[in-house]
Structure formats: structure tokens, C-alpha cells
PDB file of C-alpha atoms in Angstrom:
ATOM      1  CA  MET A 258       0.000   0.000   0.000  1.00 79.00           C
ATOM      2  CA  ALA A 259       1.626   3.230  -1.184  1.00 80.00           C
ATOM      3  CA  ASN A 260       1.192   6.521   0.604  1.00 89.00           C
ATOM      4  CA  ARG A 261       0.030   9.782  -0.936  1.00 92.00           C
ATOM      5  CA  ILE A 262       3.470  11.411  -0.767  1.00 94.00           C
ATOM      6  CA  LYS A 263       5.101   8.554  -2.697  1.00 93.00           C
ATOM      7  CA  ALA A 264       2.441   8.772  -5.419  1.00 92.00           C
ATOM      8  CA  ILE A 265       2.696  12.546  -5.806  1.00 94.00           C
ATOM      9  CA  ASN A 266       6.512  12.484  -5.785  1.00 95.00           C
ATOM     10  CA  ALA A 267       6.493   9.909  -8.584  1.00 95.00           C
ATOM     11  CA  TYR A 268       4.627  12.219 -10.984  1.00 96.00           C
ATOM     12  CA  GLN A 269       5.118  15.802  -9.847  1.00 97.00           C
ATOM     13  CA  PRO A 270       6.938  18.072 -12.294  1.00 97.00           C
ATOM     14  CA  ARG A 271      10.613  18.664 -11.485  1.00 97.00           C
ATOM     15  CA  ILE A 272      13.264  20.890 -12.955  1.00 97.00           C
ATOM     16  CA  VAL A 273      16.251  18.858 -14.125  1.00 97.00           C
ATOM     17  CA  LEU A 274      19.103  20.869 -12.665  1.00 97.00           C
ATOM     18  CA  GLY A 275      22.162  21.563 -14.769  1.00 96.00           C
ATOM     19  CA  ARG A 276      25.673  22.385 -13.647  1.00 96.00           C
ATOM     20  CA  ARG A 277      25.740  24.731 -10.658  1.00 97.00           C
ATOM     21  CA  ALA A 278      26.993  28.222 -11.466  1.00 97.00           C
ATOM     22  CA  GLY A 279      29.609  29.319  -8.950  1.00 97.00           C
ATOM     23  CA  MET A 280      31.384  32.479  -7.899  1.00 97.00           C
ATOM     24  CA  ASP A 281      33.668  32.479 -10.961  1.00 97.00           C
ATOM     25  CA  ASP A 282      30.662  32.169 -13.271  1.00 98.00           C
ATOM     26  CA  MET A 283      28.895  35.076 -11.581  1.00 97.00           C
ATOM     27  CA  VAL A 284      32.033  37.241 -11.602  1.00 97.00           C
ATOM     28  CA  ASP A 285      32.551  36.559 -15.323  1.00 97.00           C
ATOM     29  CA  PHE A 286      28.879  37.300 -16.079  1.00 97.00           C
ATOM     30  CA  ILE A 287      28.939  40.623 -14.219  1.00 97.00           C
ATOM     31  CA  ALA A 288      32.290  41.604 -15.739  1.00 97.00           C
ATOM     32  CA  ARG A 289      30.967  41.002 -19.275  1.00 96.00           C
ATOM     33  CA  SER A 290      27.789  42.956 -18.520  1.00 95.00           C
ATOM     34  CA  THR A 291      29.436  45.929 -16.828  1.00 96.00           C
ATOM     35  CA  GLY A 292      33.060  46.109 -17.927  1.00 93.00           C
ATOM     36  CA  LEU A 293      34.118  46.209 -14.275  1.00 96.00           C
ATOM     37  CA  ASN A 294      37.329  44.536 -13.109  1.00 96.00           C
ATOM     38  CA  GLU A 295      36.836  40.894 -12.040  1.00 97.00           C
ATOM     39  CA  GLY A 296      38.825  41.391  -8.820  1.00 97.00           C
ATOM     40  CA  THR A 297      36.631  44.318  -7.826  1.00 97.00           C
ATOM     41  CA  ILE A 298      33.460  42.365  -8.538  1.00 97.00           C
ATOM     42  CA  ARG A 299      34.672  39.398  -6.474  1.00 98.00           C
ATOM     43  CA  GLN A 300      35.527  41.706  -3.544  1.00 98.00           C
ATOM     44  CA  VAL A 301      32.110  43.397  -3.690  1.00 97.00           C
ATOM     45  CA  LEU A 302      30.322  40.024  -3.684  1.00 97.00           C
ATOM     46  CA  LEU A 303      32.352  38.877  -0.661  1.00 98.00           C
ATOM     47  CA  GLU A 304      31.611  42.158   1.126  1.00 98.00           C
ATOM     48  CA  LEU A 305      27.916  41.708   0.328  1.00 98.00           C
ATOM     49  CA  ARG A 306      28.050  38.286   1.992  1.00 98.00           C
ATOM     50  CA  ASP A 307      29.865  39.734   5.012  1.00 98.00           C
ATOM     51  CA  GLY A 308      27.316  42.538   5.263  1.00 98.00           C
ATOM     52  CA  VAL A 309      24.413  40.086   5.347  1.00 98.00           C
ATOM     53  CA  VAL A 310      26.175  38.110   8.100  1.00 98.00           C
ATOM     54  CA  PHE A 311      26.956  41.310  10.064  1.00 98.00           C
ATOM     55  CA  PHE A 312      23.357  42.526  10.142  1.00 98.00           C
ATOM     56  CA  ASN A 313      21.856  39.053  10.634  1.00 98.00           C
ATOM     57  CA  LEU A 314      24.142  38.509  13.647  1.00 98.00           C
ATOM     58  CA  ARG A 315      22.502  41.606  15.167  1.00 98.00           C
ATOM     59  CA  GLY A 316      19.058  40.132  14.555  1.00 98.00           C
ATOM     60  CA  GLU A 317      18.380  42.446  11.619  1.00 98.00           C
ATOM     61  CA  PRO A 318      16.942  41.156   8.334  1.00 98.00           C
ATOM     62  CA  VAL A 319      18.623  42.470   5.192  1.00 98.00           C
ATOM     63  CA  GLN A 320      16.499  43.413   2.183  1.00 98.00           C
ATOM     64  CA  LEU A 321      18.414  43.758  -1.075  1.00 98.00           C
ATOM     65  CA  GLU A 322      16.332  45.224  -3.864  1.00 96.00           C
ATOM     66  CA  GLY A 323      16.248  42.821  -6.773  1.00 96.00           C
ATOM     67  CA  LEU A 324      17.657  39.890  -4.770  1.00 97.00           C
ATOM     68  CA  GLY A 325      15.454  39.342  -1.755  1.00 98.00           C
ATOM     69  CA  THR A 326      15.427  39.359   2.027  1.00 98.00           C
ATOM     70  CA  TYR A 327      17.834  37.477   4.288  1.00 98.00           C
ATOM     71  CA  THR A 328      16.393  36.900   7.768  1.00 98.00           C
ATOM     72  CA  PRO A 329      18.086  35.270  10.762  1.00 98.00           C
ATOM     73  CA  ILE A 330      16.051  32.377  12.190  1.00 98.00           C
ATOM     74  CA  ILE A 331      16.587  30.049  15.122  1.00 98.00           C
ATOM     75  CA  GLU A 332      16.078  26.307  14.852  1.00 97.00           C
ATOM     76  CA  LEU A 333      14.700  24.096  17.617  1.00 98.00           C
ATOM     77  CA  ASP A 334      18.204  22.975  18.586  1.00 98.00           C
ATOM     78  CA  GLY A 335      19.306  26.604  19.035  1.00 97.00           C
ATOM     79  CA  ASN A 336      21.338  26.883  15.833  1.00 98.00           C
ATOM     80  CA  ILE A 337      21.028  30.177  14.041  1.00 98.00           C
ATOM     81  CA  ALA A 338      20.296  29.889  10.324  1.00 97.00           C
ATOM     82  CA  VAL A 339      19.250  32.267   7.581  1.00 98.00           C
ATOM     83  CA  GLY A 340      15.996  32.307   5.692  1.00 98.00           C
ATOM     84  CA  HIS A 341      15.965  33.748   2.190  1.00 97.00           C
ATOM     85  CA  ARG A 342      12.861  35.042   0.446  1.00 98.00           C
ATOM     86  CA  ALA A 343      13.582  35.800  -3.199  1.00 97.00           C
ATOM     87  CA  ASP A 344      12.573  39.185  -4.565  1.00 97.00           C
ATOM     88  CA  MET A 345       9.259  39.131  -6.446  1.00 97.00           C
ATOM     89  CA  GLY A 346      11.025  40.453  -9.544  1.00 96.00           C
ATOM     90  CA  ILE A 347      13.106  37.269  -9.706  1.00 97.00           C
ATOM     91  CA  LYS A 348       9.980  35.147  -9.377  1.00 96.00           C
ATOM     92  CA  ARG A 349       8.198  37.123 -12.099  1.00 96.00           C
ATOM     93  CA  ARG A 350      11.159  36.762 -14.478  1.00 96.00           C
ATOM     94  CA  LEU A 351      11.364  33.001 -13.851  1.00 95.00           C
ATOM     95  CA  ASN A 352       7.657  32.645 -14.633  1.00 95.00           C
ATOM     96  CA  ALA A 353       7.499  34.867 -17.718  1.00 96.00           C
ATOM     97  CA  PRO A 354       5.817  32.797 -20.445  1.00 94.00           C
ATOM     98  CA  GLY A 355       8.348  31.137 -22.724  1.00 93.00           C
ATOM     99  CA  ASP A 356      11.456  32.365 -20.890  1.00 95.00           C
ATOM    100  CA  PHE A 357      12.427  29.147 -19.055  1.00 95.00           C
ATOM    101  CA  LYS A 358      14.855  27.179 -21.214  1.00 95.00           C
ATOM    102  CA  GLY A 359      15.672  24.349 -18.790  1.00 95.00           C
ATOM    103  CA  GLU A 360      14.351  20.810 -18.867  1.00 96.00           C
ATOM    104  CA  ILE A 361      11.240  19.875 -16.890  1.00 97.00           C
ATOM    105  CA  GLN A 362      10.685  16.233 -16.015  1.00 97.00           C
ATOM    106  CA  ASN A 363       6.999  15.198 -15.963  1.00 97.00           C
ATOM    107  CA  ARG A 364       6.053  18.419 -17.750  1.00 96.00           C
ATOM    108  CA  GLU A 365       2.797  16.808 -18.856  1.00 97.00           C
ATOM    109  CA  TYR A 366       1.587  16.872 -15.242  1.00 97.00           C
ATOM    110  CA  VAL A 367       1.989  20.626 -14.721  1.00 96.00           C
ATOM    111  CA  GLY A 368      -1.312  21.924 -13.352  1.00 96.00           C
ATOM    112  CA  LYS A 369      -2.541  18.567 -12.052  1.00 97.00           C
ATOM    113  CA  THR A 370      -3.765  18.372  -8.464  1.00 96.00           C
ATOM    114  CA  GLY A 371      -2.435  15.997  -5.855  1.00 95.00           C
ATOM    115  CA  GLY A 372      -5.643  14.019  -6.181  1.00 94.00           C
ATOM    116  CA  GLU A 373      -5.174  13.661  -9.927  1.00 96.00           C
ATOM    117  CA  LEU A 374      -1.604  12.424  -9.439  1.00 96.00           C
ATOM    118  CA  VAL A 375      -2.794   9.890  -6.849  1.00 94.00           C
ATOM    119  CA  ALA A 376      -5.455   8.670  -9.297  1.00 94.00           C
ATOM    120  CA  LEU A 377      -2.766   8.267 -11.960  1.00 95.00           C
ATOM    121  CA  TRP A 378      -0.624   6.304  -9.498  1.00 95.00           C
ATOM    122  CA  ASN A 379      -3.549   4.033  -8.614  1.00 94.00           C
ATOM    123  CA  LYS A 380      -4.284   3.418 -12.312  1.00 94.00           C
ATOM    124  CA  GLU A 381      -0.661   2.567 -13.115  1.00 95.00           C
ATOM    125  CA  HIS A 382       0.015   0.627  -9.873  1.00 94.00           C
ATOM    126  CA  PRO A 383      -3.145  -1.427  -9.175  1.00 92.00           C
ATOM    127  CA  ASP A 384      -1.076  -3.782  -7.001  1.00 93.00           C
ATOM    128  CA  ASP A 385       0.116  -0.868  -4.769  1.00 91.00           C
ATOM    129  CA  PRO A 386      -2.744   1.663  -4.487  1.00 92.00           C
ATOM    130  CA  VAL A 387      -2.796   4.698  -2.251  1.00 92.00           C
ATOM    131  CA  GLN A 388      -5.192   4.185   0.628  1.00 81.00           C
TER     132      GLN A 388
END
């Protein structure tokens, strides 16, 4: 007997992630776009990171226009972590019709409900239905 989570996970759409872009990739991208020196760009990005840590250590969220908000949070075990809420502009750009060029696994199930995915599971796995 399968559970609902297993059934939904089997069919839900997923982005197939490519190679992770790193610091060097970002520095090169910004340098090409701006003509700024790569060393300067790298230093600014590291200072940006240090600034977020500085303010978060004081309990202050940091809102960076165009990037998002970085908020210190505490976990149950007492560890301090950071929550990140992406800027709405990033979300809008990612969802602009036709702009996403990556690969989506199970694309045909975009827009289906959890119930519809469970029904699909039950149809394709009659020996292991969701109860």
C-alpha cells in the first residue's frame, strides 16, 4: 500500500538541474555585462556576503532590492540559520511565459492536483494503491 506522498513524488513536475553556477561564473557574467574589473566584482560580492552576516548577527533582516530578504532564524536545537525570500522580480522573471529554457521532467503533469496524481498512481500501480 503506497502513501500519498510517494504517489505525488512519482509524478510531480521537477526541474532537471544543470551544472551549478559558482562564484567564478557570476564574476565573469557581471564583468561582461558591466566592464568592471573581475577582482573588484569578487571583492564586492564577498563584502555583500559579510554585510548580510553582520546585520543578521545583530538580529536584523537584510532586504536587497532585486535579490530578496535574508532573515536570521533560530532552529529548535538553538542553531542560528538564515531564511531567504527571493525578490518578487526574480519570481516574475522566472515565470514569464516562454522564458524558461531548462528541462522539466513530468512536464505533462503541470497543473494537475495531488488528487489527480494519486489517481494516476492508482491506475498505473493497481497492485500498490494509495489508501
